Structure formats: C-alpha cells, structure tokens
Amino acid sequence: MSWGSISIALLTSLSSAASLFMVAAGLTLIFGAMRVINLAHGSLYMYGAFAVATIVGAASGERFWFAVALAPLGVAAVGVLIEVTVMRRVYRRDHLVQLLSTYGISLIMADIALSLWGGSPRSVSAPAILAGAITIAGHTFPEYELFLIGVGLAVGLALWLLLARTPLGWRIRASVEDAELLSVQGTNVRLLYTAVFGLGALLAGIGGALITPVQGVDLGMGDSIIVAAFIVAVIGGLGSIAGAALGALIIAVFEMVGTLWLPSWAPASLYIAMIVVLALKPWGLLGVKDNS
Amino acid sequence: MTVPWGGELAEEPVGDNSRGHSAAESEWVSPRGRRQQIAWLIVLVVLLLLGGRTLGVTNVEILIDSMQFAVFACATNLVIGYGGLVSFGQAVFYGIGAYTIGLTWMHMRLDFWIAFGAAPIVAGIAALLVGLIVLRTRGLYFALLTLAFAQLCYTVTLLQTGFTNGSTGIFGSLIPSLLVNPRNAYYFVFGISAVALLAMWFVIRSPFGLTLKAIRENRGRAEAIGINVFRHQLAAFVISGFFCGLAGGLFVIYDNATYPHLLDWITSGFPVFMLVIGGMALFLGPALGALVYTVAYTEISQRTQQWELIFGIVLVIVALFAPEGLGGLVAARTGRRRSWHALLRVARDRYDVLRGDRV
C-alpha cells in the first residue's frame, strides 16, 4: 500500500469522523445537561438534510450556502418545539419513559417526513467552489470533504469556547452539577434546558445539512446515523464533548481498517468497538460514573 | 412500648396488620381478590380453548402471534419489570431461538422437535455469555450496550450470507406438517405459552424472584445484607433469555421462516412497548400489551398508511401520562381506595401521637 492511498484513507475517515462528531456532540450535550437520551436525534439530522435538499431543489448547488445556513435553524426550532411539548416532562422520569417517548417522537417524525418529502431519495451536489478535488501522490480527494473536516474542527472549537468561556456555558456546566442551586441563584433553568436542547438539535441539523453533497438524502439516514452516534457518544463517555470527538475518531479509524482488511465484517466493527470499550470501561473512555 | 417522641404505640388497635405494609401494598392481594383473579384466569383459558375451534383462521393466526409475543414480552419483563434493568437487546435471544430452528434445518435437516427443544437452551447459553459482559454496566449504559449487542447480532446475521441466507432469511418447510394447520398450531402454541407463563410466575414468586425485586428497589441495601447482586441479575438475564428463545421458536411455528431483523433493536423494542402498554407491575400486563399491540397493528395497518404516526403518538401519550400502562390504570382504580385508607390511618396515628404529647 502506498503512502498516497493511506493518507486518502485517513482523510476519508477524518471527514466521516467530523460529521459523526457533530451529531454525537449534540446527543452528548443534551445528555450531559438533562440526563436524557434522545432517540429522535437521528430524525433531526434527517430533517436537516431534507431541508437542504428541498431548498436547493433543482437549482444545482447555487442556493447551497443559503440552504446550509437556514436548515439547521429550522431544525433547532423543531427541537425547541419537541422540548417544550414532550421533553421537559420526562427529565426526572426513569430511563424507560425517556427512551419510549423519544422513540415515539422519532416514529412521528418519520411518518411526517414520509408525507412531506415522499419515499424517493434525493441528491445535492457540492457548491461549485468546493466541487473540485485535490491530488495526493496520484490519488484524488474531494475538496468538499476537506471542508467538512474543517467544519468539524470549527464546531468542536466553538463548542469548547461556548462551554468554557461564556456565561451561557458556565450556566450549562452548573446545571449539570446542581440545577437546583443554579435556579436559586437566579437562572431560569427551564429556559436553559430548552436552549440546550435547541443547541443539540442545531448540531444535528448542521450535521445533516452538510452531509448532503457526500451521500444521498433518504428516509433511512436518521436510523443509520443514530446508532452510530450513540456508539460514538457512549465510547467517549456520555456527557463529554471531548469524548464524542475521541469516539468519532476511534469509530472512523475502526471502520476504515475494517473496510480495508475485513470488508464482510466492517459494519459489525462499530458494535464490537463499543462492546469492548464498555466491557473494559463501563462509563466510556472519558465518562464519569453515574449511578442513576 | 415507648417511642422517641413519647407517643404510646401500644394503644394502636391490635389486628390492624396494615402497619408497615405500605411498600408491599401494591403487591398484596386479599384472598377474595386472589379468588377473583383465579376465576378470571379460568374464564380466559376456557375462552382461549374454545376460540381455537370457533374463530376464523385470520383471528386464530392473530392469536398465535399474540401468544408468542406474550411469552416474549413476559420474559423481557423478568429483566425490565422485576430486575429493573432496561434492556433493548432481548431480540438477540428471540432471534437466536428462531435461528436455532432455522439453521439446524437448513444445514442438517435436524428434526423440528429436537431443534424446538434446543432453541431456548441455546438462547439461555447466549444470554449467559452476553449477560457476563452487559451486566457490568448500569442504567442507560446497560440499555445502550444491550442495544449494541442486538445490532451486532443483526449485522452479523445479515452479512454472513453463506451461513444464514442473509437478508432473505430462511424459508421452507421448517415445521412438521402437523403444525402447518393453524388450528393445531394454535393449540400447541397455547399449551407451550401457558406452561411458560406459569413457569415464569413461579420464578417471580420464589425466594429468588423476591430477592430480585429487593435488588430493584434498593441495590445498595441488598448488597449490604450480603446478596450477590451480579449473580442474581445474571440468573434473571439467563432465565429471560431462555424464554425469549422459546418465544423465538414459537415465532417459527407462526411464520414458518426466520429473518435477520428478528435480532435487531427495533424487534427488541416490541416487548418493551408491550410491557409498558400492558403494565409491567402486573404479571400478565405484558401479555395484555402483546394482545393489544397485535390486534391494534392488524386493524390499523389495514385501514391507513399512517400506522407509525398513530403508534408514535400513542407511545408518547402512554409514556407521559400512564407509564404504568393499561394494567396500571386498572390497578390504580382499586388501589386508590386502599391508599386513601392508608392516608387516613397515618393521619389517625399522628393525631394519637400528638394527643399523647399533650396529656
């Protein structure tokens, strides 16, 4: 194997890690603050992708940037709606209630998506400025996927800045520690939770919107990303953004290695990675023990 | 008898055995209530026995489907309801039960009855191996790890096309000609399901079942009094896996085929919905949920394409407003009166104590 093909394989796994990270970061952010697992997170991702495909339509990439800016905001609005109607009622309930109600939401969203957009898959082409490809030692790599890696890094950095350096960030971190004390201090925790859920949905929307030029847009894409995003978040440790980044890298590299050497087992490698990590570290790589 | 705050509890009316029973109140059934339950059960069994002869073939098949789901849901409830461990991976053992029959038929043309007997045992062994790993985690991590196992088994079954026939599944005359007739299959599935449910009932009534409930209620305290929590939960997981495997075998009788999706996390979700819809606090709640689910699915999917939308809305409403399920609603109607009595009793106790202080 040449250096060229190895670096292409590495870049490919980095770009898939970037998009996995954006979805898993939203999931783990929501879990970190409110202790709920949102099974409808994949549906939000799918809505982001379909929104872009609808706005771009037949305009062949001209309106791509406009769509990418608008779609995640729409998804965040859907997330806020879900939080206000259902999620805020299940935060203090047991896991079973949380899993069932979010599963119910994902079924509802799937059916609405079917009637809004129909069952046929769509495709979106990359904007002209990123439509080219770079060449490394005779192998080509699409520019758009380089852009995706950059966005993944930027989103990670922005999240870190938000959580570590802003008033909203310290409130979110404080709500993880002691929500009651935070509300005594004068913060509207209810509103804060709505904001966090909206932010998580926004991240799913960004992930879905940006993946459109790389893969087809179809109704099943939410289901396939949600399991992968869980695995990423769980491997890294639920609630840890850095863990989500680490988990995304591990899974992407695992998948690449699997695809290169054991193609027929590659899809199973994801689950094997998770089972191995959890068997050794039951709270994930960067997670903290949670007795709830 | 004196108590720290100076009241005289000896003046309590003797013979009021409700004191101290509050935690177990929901479990306790009066002899009259027990007789009523048994009477209803006999009526149900007689109706089901008559149903196999009088109902149309479509309805007989719906009932076969409900009964195999009832075994699956009650077996899952051993882990979720009684063990307090939310598993989203019981389909692993359901699917293994079905594939034990499918694969031994496909590769060895093994006799159905031997394979059917082996199915729950193979599933139980699988549950032992999986349980050794998944029971190291708790709470949501447990739910997600069991989910990962379901997806792993599904993916492997899908990919190893040569061994498992992949996504097409295994078709053919897997079951003996005797069971191809739906009415014969009905009575066979009914008999096996009844025995399985009775066996599970004895399990949860046994000292082992009570210990399991104690662990669910307070894990720390159970550990402190010397109960080996891991071993009890593992045993519950294996017993549940055994009966899930049996249900998988019954599915093969119902459908005469096996598919990879029998092992995935969506299928793992079915018994979870059923036990929540039916109510996991009652032993037969999950079985009721299985019947409601199967009938509702058949009726609604015939009339509209929007089955998922309706099902999703029902799930959200049940989860938000009636997490005890239909069985819980029935129990709440009789239970509320009892809790009013308990409240009155507490008020009377307090009053007596206060009066004792003043005198």
XYZ file of C-alpha atoms in Angstrom:
651
model
C 0.000 0.000 0.000
C 1.354 3.386 -0.988
C 1.535 6.464 1.195
C -0.910 8.158 -1.105
C -3.672 5.644 -0.581
C -3.053 5.528 3.168
C -3.345 9.293 3.510
C -6.521 9.258 1.384
C -7.959 6.573 3.674
C -7.022 8.653 6.711
C -8.611 11.791 5.253
C -11.766 9.835 4.424
C -12.046 8.600 7.985
C -11.394 12.122 9.278
C -14.254 13.507 7.209
C -16.644 10.796 8.361
C -15.418 11.383 11.930
C -16.196 15.103 11.526
C -19.793 14.502 10.531
C -20.270 11.784 13.170
C -18.834 14.150 15.767
C -21.343 16.907 15.005
C -24.296 14.555 15.521
C -22.815 12.791 18.559
C -21.833 16.112 20.174
C -25.473 17.234 20.121
C -26.563 13.936 21.644
C -23.953 14.031 24.384
C -24.541 17.743 25.118
C -28.236 17.047 25.710
C -27.401 14.018 27.837
C -24.805 15.922 29.839
C -27.203 18.674 30.867
C -30.558 16.903 31.130
C -29.613 13.213 31.529
C -31.861 12.074 28.704
C -31.043 10.066 25.640
C -32.822 11.492 22.631
C -33.689 8.645 20.260
C -35.193 11.228 17.883
C -31.801 12.877 17.368
C -31.285 10.976 14.104
C -34.623 12.259 12.817
C -33.470 15.837 13.448
C -30.356 15.061 11.374
C -32.535 13.671 8.596
C -34.753 16.787 8.698
C -31.648 18.965 8.277
C -30.628 17.004 5.189
C -34.124 17.059 3.659
C -34.478 20.787 4.347
C -31.291 21.468 2.376
C -32.378 19.166 -0.447
C -35.752 20.958 -0.614
C -34.312 24.491 -0.614
C -31.614 23.681 -3.160
C -34.126 21.728 -5.263
C -33.218 21.659 -8.914
C -31.045 24.778 -8.645
C -27.931 22.562 -8.842
C -25.961 23.920 -5.928
C -26.500 27.668 -6.390
C -28.538 28.074 -3.240
C -26.407 25.643 -1.237
C -24.932 28.156 1.227
C -28.279 29.797 1.815
C -29.823 26.366 2.491
C -26.992 25.304 4.791
C -27.406 28.472 6.825
C -31.182 28.178 7.078
C -31.818 24.425 7.537
C -30.075 23.980 10.928
C -32.063 26.923 12.316
C -35.282 25.249 11.209
C -34.152 22.009 12.842
C -33.318 23.878 16.041
C -36.853 25.293 16.006
C -38.271 21.754 15.686
C -36.019 20.753 18.591
C -37.364 23.578 20.747
C -40.911 22.509 19.883
C -40.135 18.919 20.948
C -38.547 20.131 24.180
C -41.475 22.328 25.124
C -44.154 19.758 24.304
C -42.593 16.492 25.480
C -39.023 16.502 26.713
C -39.363 18.833 29.682
C -41.930 16.433 31.104
C -39.574 13.452 31.097
C -36.293 14.835 32.534
C -36.883 13.485 36.018
C -38.596 10.281 34.943
C -36.911 6.906 34.557
C -34.944 5.809 31.506
C -37.724 3.641 30.172
C -40.138 6.589 29.923
C -37.466 8.738 28.282
C -36.476 6.094 25.740
C -40.089 5.281 24.877
C -41.247 8.864 24.454
C -38.282 9.835 22.282
C -38.733 6.644 20.271
C -42.361 7.671 19.801
C -41.235 11.099 18.596
C -38.876 9.512 16.078
C -41.756 7.407 14.693
C -43.962 10.504 14.415
C -41.174 12.459 12.693
C -40.514 9.582 10.276
C -44.154 9.496 9.224
C -44.336 13.271 8.813
C -41.135 13.165 6.734
C -42.685 10.498 4.526
C -45.735 12.637 3.806
C -43.707 15.860 3.381
C -40.914 14.585 1.167
C -42.060 11.205 -0.140
C -40.102 7.986 -0.184
C -37.733 8.683 -3.087
C -34.128 9.580 -2.239
C -32.635 12.908 -3.338
C -29.144 14.146 -4.021
C -27.463 17.524 -3.636
C -24.291 18.453 -5.484
C -21.432 20.277 -3.794
C -21.230 24.058 -4.432
C -19.036 24.999 -7.384
C -16.275 26.461 -5.233
C -15.739 23.106 -3.477
C -16.607 20.794 -6.351
C -13.000 20.031 -7.237
C -10.556 17.564 -5.780
C -7.010 17.676 -4.510
C -4.334 15.192 -5.502
C -2.001 13.432 -3.070
C 0.643 11.206 -4.642
C -1.598 10.381 -7.557
C -4.775 9.811 -5.526
C -7.630 12.303 -5.521
C -9.657 13.503 -2.564
C -12.754 15.715 -2.848
C -12.319 19.304 -1.648
C -15.754 19.246 -0.080
C -14.707 16.553 2.381
C -11.687 18.669 3.369
C -14.166 21.461 4.066
C -16.188 19.011 6.200
C -13.116 18.196 8.297
C -12.574 21.954 8.785
C -16.186 22.473 9.855
C -15.907 19.560 12.311
C -12.854 21.196 13.897
C -14.554 24.607 13.948
C -17.710 23.195 15.576
C -15.603 21.431 18.209
C -13.690 24.626 18.937
C -16.867 26.730 19.063
C -18.488 24.268 21.477
C -15.453 24.329 23.722
C -15.401 28.156 23.698
C -19.126 28.270 24.398
C -18.937 25.888 27.346
C -15.672 27.140 28.838
C -15.701 30.869 28.128
C -19.256 32.243 28.044
C -21.931 32.921 30.704
C -24.273 30.509 28.932
C -21.507 27.892 29.078
C -20.938 28.155 32.795
C -24.662 28.018 33.395
C -24.893 24.800 31.368
C -21.996 23.310 33.314
C -23.514 24.496 36.584
C -26.845 22.856 35.704
C -25.028 19.531 35.322
C -23.570 19.916 38.814
C -26.587 21.256 40.698
C -29.608 22.538 38.813
C -31.465 23.481 41.985
C -28.712 25.736 43.298
C -28.415 27.332 39.870
C -32.111 28.197 39.865
C -31.811 29.675 43.363
C -29.003 31.840 42.017
C -31.497 33.343 39.571
C -31.091 31.354 36.381
C -34.221 30.184 34.610
C -33.205 26.514 34.391
C -36.297 25.589 32.398
C -35.363 28.078 29.683
C -31.741 26.966 29.875
C -32.786 23.356 29.194
C -34.848 24.487 26.213
C -31.793 26.358 24.906
C -29.520 23.335 25.389
C -31.977 21.054 23.605
C -32.260 23.600 20.787
C -28.472 23.762 20.559
C -28.241 19.963 20.395
C -30.852 19.947 17.641
C -28.919 22.696 15.833
C -25.814 20.473 15.835
C -27.831 17.552 14.417
C -29.202 19.942 11.795
C -25.723 21.174 10.825
C -24.518 17.573 10.565
C -27.464 16.626 8.356
C -27.273 19.765 6.210
C -23.558 19.398 5.491
C -23.638 15.665 4.708
C -25.952 16.182 1.682
C -23.223 16.548 -1.005
C -21.418 13.445 0.342
C -24.287 10.972 0.480
C -27.837 10.613 -0.788
C -30.723 12.024 1.239
C -33.268 9.376 2.198
C -35.706 8.487 4.967
C -33.456 5.791 6.428
C -30.467 8.092 7.028
C -31.668 9.086 10.510
C -31.891 5.487 11.693
C -28.441 4.635 10.424
C -26.747 7.679 11.982
C -28.482 7.431 15.351
C -26.988 4.059 16.276
C -23.520 5.177 15.131
C -23.864 8.458 17.054
C -24.860 6.567 20.217
C -21.895 4.317 19.901
C -19.597 7.314 19.441
C -21.096 9.127 22.440
C -21.064 6.022 24.632
C -17.486 5.047 23.738
C -16.321 8.563 24.590
C -18.431 8.707 27.740
C -21.942 10.186 27.676
C -21.904 13.876 28.510
C -18.336 14.514 27.395
C -17.858 16.623 24.239
C -14.159 15.723 24.074
C -15.228 12.100 24.478
C -17.528 12.460 21.464
C -14.602 13.736 19.385
C -12.397 10.868 20.559
C -15.182 8.332 19.985
C -15.817 9.660 16.473
C -12.122 9.302 15.595
C -11.926 5.775 17.013
C -15.036 4.625 15.177
C -13.953 6.209 11.894
C -10.493 4.604 12.066
C -12.006 1.268 13.123
C -14.361 1.358 10.139
C -11.567 2.248 7.744
C -9.361 -0.577 8.974
C -12.307 -2.951 8.815
C -13.193 -1.907 5.270
C -9.596 -2.359 4.108
C -8.905 -5.758 5.626
C -12.164 -7.491 6.530
C -14.874 -5.977 4.307
C -17.561 -8.500 5.222
C -17.173 -7.730 8.939
C -16.709 -3.935 8.667
C -20.277 -2.924 9.621
C -20.027 -5.136 12.715
C -16.766 -3.482 13.827
C -18.720 -0.495 15.182
C -20.581 -2.642 17.692
C -17.555 -4.712 18.581
C -15.658 -1.489 19.378
C -18.453 -0.368 21.691
C -18.780 -3.726 23.428
C -15.024 -3.928 24.003
C -14.813 -0.369 25.372
C -17.798 -0.762 27.684
C -16.672 -4.163 28.928
C -13.348 -2.591 29.950
C -14.561 0.886 30.942
C -18.281 0.702 31.781
C -18.653 4.513 31.757
C -16.845 5.135 28.454
C -13.352 6.453 27.873
C -13.841 9.980 29.253
C -17.127 9.449 31.090
C -17.785 9.784 34.780
C -19.541 7.159 36.869
C -23.278 7.702 37.007
C -25.361 5.784 39.488
C -28.755 6.997 38.339
C -43.854 0.463 74.221
C -42.335 3.902 74.122
C -41.041 5.700 71.091
C -38.626 8.647 70.998
C -41.297 11.286 70.629
C -43.191 9.991 73.650
C -46.232 8.528 71.958
C -47.768 5.272 73.057
C -47.997 2.971 70.104
C -49.343 0.156 72.267
C -52.693 1.894 72.115
C -52.848 1.163 68.406
C -55.770 -1.084 67.562
C -54.340 -4.591 67.538
C -55.084 -6.698 64.492
C -54.626 -3.859 62.025
C -51.999 -5.617 60.014
C -51.590 -2.827 57.505
C -48.911 -1.060 59.526
C -45.547 -1.368 57.859
C -47.003 -2.906 54.731
C -47.011 0.267 52.717
C -44.076 -0.721 50.484
C -45.569 -4.100 49.671
C -49.117 -2.785 49.381
C -49.206 -2.844 45.609
C -48.143 -6.495 45.610
C -50.524 -7.678 48.249
C -53.826 -9.227 47.158
C -56.576 -10.233 49.536
C -57.782 -13.864 49.494
C -61.013 -12.638 47.908
C -59.069 -10.731 45.279
C -56.940 -13.810 44.627
C -60.052 -15.962 44.147
C -61.413 -13.363 41.709
C -58.142 -13.371 39.778
C -58.185 -17.157 39.508
C -61.806 -17.090 38.352
C -60.970 -14.563 35.612
C -57.981 -16.656 34.593
C -60.136 -19.792 34.249
C -62.649 -17.826 32.145
C -59.787 -16.586 29.934
C -58.339 -20.080 29.495
C -61.764 -21.543 28.629
C -62.398 -18.745 26.121
C -58.997 -19.291 24.507
C -59.590 -23.062 24.333
C -62.987 -22.540 22.677
C -61.561 -19.813 20.414
C -59.261 -22.248 18.640
C -62.315 -24.127 17.299
C -64.826 -21.348 16.724
C -62.827 -18.341 15.462
C -61.950 -17.752 11.825
C -58.468 -18.662 10.574
C -57.337 -14.994 10.423
C -58.243 -14.428 14.052
C -56.651 -17.718 15.092
C -53.423 -16.523 13.460
C -53.625 -13.150 15.208
C -53.981 -15.012 18.500
C -50.993 -17.270 17.735
C -48.967 -14.119 17.021
C -50.192 -12.518 20.278
C -49.327 -15.609 22.317
C -45.756 -15.878 21.076
C -45.372 -12.134 21.669
C -46.878 -12.598 25.143
C -44.142 -15.083 26.054
C -41.527 -12.714 24.593
C -42.924 -9.708 26.488
C -43.314 -11.532 29.830
C -39.780 -12.932 29.503
C -38.491 -9.404 28.816
C -40.428 -8.181 31.837
C -38.401 -10.529 34.060
C -35.402 -8.326 33.280
C -37.075 -4.909 32.922
C -40.012 -5.033 35.319
C -38.710 -7.354 38.016
C -34.974 -6.854 37.558
C -35.181 -3.093 36.965
C -32.710 -3.424 34.070
C -33.901 -1.671 30.902
C -32.772 -3.970 28.113
C -33.106 -3.030 24.457
C -31.496 -6.283 23.348
C -33.820 -9.163 24.217
C -34.380 -9.736 20.484
C -30.891 -11.277 20.435
C -32.263 -14.302 22.281
C -35.602 -14.265 20.459
C -33.732 -14.296 17.156
C -31.279 -16.954 18.345
C -34.243 -19.137 19.315
C -35.716 -18.762 15.840
C -32.376 -19.231 14.071
C -31.572 -22.352 16.107
C -34.506 -23.987 14.341
C -33.831 -22.275 11.004
C -30.101 -23.014 10.807
C -30.289 -26.638 12.015
C -32.993 -27.234 9.417
C -31.058 -25.514 6.642
C -27.694 -27.188 7.288
C -28.563 -30.521 8.900
C -32.296 -31.084 8.300
C -32.486 -31.663 12.041
C -35.811 -32.882 13.380
C -38.058 -29.933 14.321
C -38.890 -31.205 17.804
C -35.233 -31.555 18.790
C -34.468 -28.080 17.404
C -37.505 -26.596 19.143
C -36.344 -28.093 22.436
C -32.802 -26.850 21.866
C -33.830 -23.281 20.948
C -34.422 -21.977 24.492
C -31.304 -23.739 25.778
C -29.091 -22.199 23.082
C -30.661 -18.799 23.778
C -30.095 -19.266 27.507
C -26.403 -20.025 26.942
C -26.132 -16.958 24.704
C -27.792 -14.902 27.464
C -25.200 -16.175 29.944
C -22.337 -15.028 27.701
C -23.937 -11.665 26.862
C -25.001 -11.123 30.473
C -21.452 -11.590 31.746
C -20.495 -8.513 29.707
C -23.578 -6.262 29.760
C -24.271 -6.606 33.498
C -21.004 -4.830 34.210
C -22.825 -1.626 33.264
C -25.928 0.045 34.682
C -28.764 2.341 33.735
C -28.590 3.899 30.304
C -25.245 2.308 29.544
C -26.886 -1.082 30.079
C -29.726 -0.132 27.712
C -27.303 1.065 25.039
C -24.939 -1.896 25.410
C -27.769 -4.406 25.034
C -28.889 -2.378 22.006
C -25.373 -2.675 20.569
C -25.486 -6.460 21.022
C -28.793 -6.605 19.156
C -27.347 -4.583 16.275
C -24.175 -6.689 16.278
C -26.103 -9.958 16.000
C -28.387 -8.444 13.350
C -25.437 -7.197 11.293
C -23.536 -10.472 11.543
C -26.633 -12.462 10.548
C -27.189 -10.105 7.623
C -23.583 -10.284 6.415
C -22.741 -13.978 6.789
C -24.893 -14.773 3.771
C -23.451 -18.231 3.198
C -24.293 -19.451 6.678
C -27.557 -17.621 7.386
C -29.016 -16.813 3.941
C -28.555 -13.109 4.730
C -31.403 -10.643 4.324
C -33.737 -13.143 2.630
C -33.916 -15.207 5.798
C -34.591 -18.927 5.927
C -37.751 -20.199 4.259
C -39.102 -23.660 3.638
C -40.952 -26.372 5.478
C -39.254 -25.746 8.791
C -42.141 -27.069 10.821
C -43.778 -30.525 10.736
C -46.923 -30.910 8.659
C -48.959 -31.362 11.842
C -48.306 -27.718 12.809
C -48.942 -26.253 9.364
C -52.664 -26.386 10.121
C -53.279 -23.115 12.033
C -55.735 -24.721 14.469
C -53.222 -27.390 15.504
C -50.513 -24.739 15.750
C -52.868 -22.656 17.877
C -53.334 -25.363 20.497
C -49.649 -26.231 20.528
C -48.579 -22.584 20.931
C -51.296 -22.066 23.543
C -50.088 -25.052 25.596
C -46.422 -24.082 25.422
C -47.177 -20.402 26.201
C -49.359 -21.331 29.175
C -46.655 -23.596 30.614
C -44.003 -20.919 30.002
C -46.045 -18.171 31.682
C -46.796 -20.455 34.642
C -43.101 -21.276 34.986
C -42.207 -17.564 34.924
C -44.901 -16.885 37.514
C -43.314 -19.459 39.815
C -39.907 -17.880 39.222
C -41.045 -14.435 40.346
C -42.983 -15.863 43.311
C -39.942 -17.814 44.504
C -37.414 -16.507 47.050
C -35.209 -15.812 44.032
C -37.879 -13.558 42.492
C -38.357 -11.696 45.769
C -34.606 -11.157 46.063
C -34.587 -9.811 42.527
C -37.303 -7.301 43.438
C -35.377 -6.329 46.561
C -32.341 -5.556 44.394
C -34.508 -3.478 42.062
C -35.918 -1.487 44.984
C -32.629 -0.818 46.728
C -29.457 -2.189 45.263
C -27.203 -0.769 47.961
C -29.217 -2.263 50.783
C -29.404 -5.645 49.045
C -25.623 -5.641 48.686
C -25.239 -4.614 52.315
C -27.217 -7.594 53.615
C -24.998 -9.940 51.634
C -26.940 -10.582 48.434
C -24.748 -11.247 45.426
C -26.402 -8.727 43.093
C -24.456 -9.655 39.977
C -25.239 -13.368 40.273
C -28.961 -12.759 40.815
C -29.201 -10.356 37.894
C -27.240 -12.753 35.699
C -29.614 -15.589 36.628
C -32.608 -13.373 35.779
C -30.987 -12.447 32.468
C -30.390 -16.120 31.609
C -33.944 -17.163 32.534
C -35.296 -14.275 30.463
C -33.040 -15.278 27.557
C -34.278 -18.870 27.834
C -37.925 -17.841 27.497
C -37.157 -15.256 24.793
C -35.565 -18.120 22.861
C -38.689 -20.215 23.408
C -40.783 -17.324 22.050
C -38.470 -17.219 19.013
C -39.180 -20.912 18.478
C -42.919 -20.194 18.677
C -42.452 -17.433 16.093
C -41.091 -20.044 13.661
C -44.303 -22.044 14.155
C -46.303 -18.882 13.443
C -44.366 -17.740 10.376
C -42.510 -20.843 9.126
C -39.455 -18.653 8.483
C -36.673 -16.658 10.149
C -35.356 -13.212 9.233
C -32.291 -11.209 10.376
C -34.494 -8.375 11.651
C -35.772 -10.729 14.372
C -32.469 -9.894 16.119
C -32.338 -6.106 15.729
C -33.076 -3.302 18.155
C -36.479 -2.489 16.633
C -37.606 -6.037 17.457
C -36.021 -5.611 20.900
C -38.274 -2.589 21.302
C -41.525 -4.558 20.665
C -41.669 -6.350 24.039
C -40.672 -3.098 25.743
C -43.709 -1.293 24.235
C -45.918 -4.238 25.047
C -44.948 -4.362 28.685
C -45.331 -0.611 29.007
C -48.690 -0.577 27.213
C -49.956 -3.530 29.248
C -48.329 -2.539 32.514
C -45.207 -4.118 33.930
C -46.336 -4.110 37.554
C -48.823 -6.896 36.845
C -47.592 -10.325 35.878
C -49.945 -10.660 32.908
C -49.643 -6.963 31.947
C -47.091 -7.638 29.180
C -49.321 -10.414 27.783
C -52.237 -7.958 27.657
C -49.924 -5.478 25.934
C -48.955 -8.143 23.372
C -52.614 -8.796 22.547
C -53.456 -5.076 22.325
C -50.402 -4.398 20.145
C -51.028 -7.297 17.744
C -54.746 -6.564 17.324
C -54.170 -2.801 17.006
C -51.406 -3.316 14.450
C -53.571 -5.623 12.333
C -56.608 -3.339 12.487
C -54.844 -0.010 11.971
C -52.417 -1.077 9.247
C -55.358 -2.402 7.220
C -57.083 0.978 7.293
C -54.297 3.540 6.996
C -50.719 4.022 5.889
C -50.096 6.256 8.891
C -49.518 3.367 11.313
C -46.202 4.772 12.549
C -47.694 8.188 13.271
C -50.544 6.720 15.327
C -48.245 4.295 17.109
C -45.771 7.092 17.892
C -48.467 9.362 19.329
C -49.854 6.513 21.461
C -46.352 5.744 22.740
C -45.673 9.352 23.739
C -49.039 9.666 25.464
C -48.625 6.365 27.340
C -45.067 7.242 28.365
C -46.063 10.714 29.570
C -49.366 10.075 31.259
C -49.728 6.363 32.013
C -46.297 4.768 32.396
C -47.944 2.017 34.463
C -49.876 1.011 31.350
C -53.398 -0.319 30.935
C -52.920 -2.808 33.751
C -51.678 0.023 35.942
C -54.805 2.053 35.217
C -56.998 -0.857 36.304
C -54.885 -1.392 39.419
C -54.953 2.336 40.203
C -58.751 2.330 40.319
C -58.790 -0.316 43.021
C -55.534 0.847 44.592
C -56.580 4.455 45.133
C -59.261 3.470 47.620
C -56.683 1.468 49.535
C -54.208 4.356 49.620
C -56.957 6.664 50.954
C -57.365 4.223 53.836
C -53.609 4.276 54.370
C -53.631 8.078 54.421
C -56.446 8.159 56.987
C -54.551 5.681 59.114
C -51.408 7.824 59.042
C -53.468 10.890 59.981
C -55.004 8.976 62.905
C -51.552 7.831 64.055
C -50.250 11.381 64.002
C -53.288 12.594 65.907
C -52.839 9.903 68.553
C -49.199 10.793 68.964
C -49.963 14.491 69.299
C -52.652 13.814 71.851
C -50.231 11.604 73.804
C -47.769 14.502 73.865
C -50.289 16.914 75.251
C -51.602 14.657 78.003
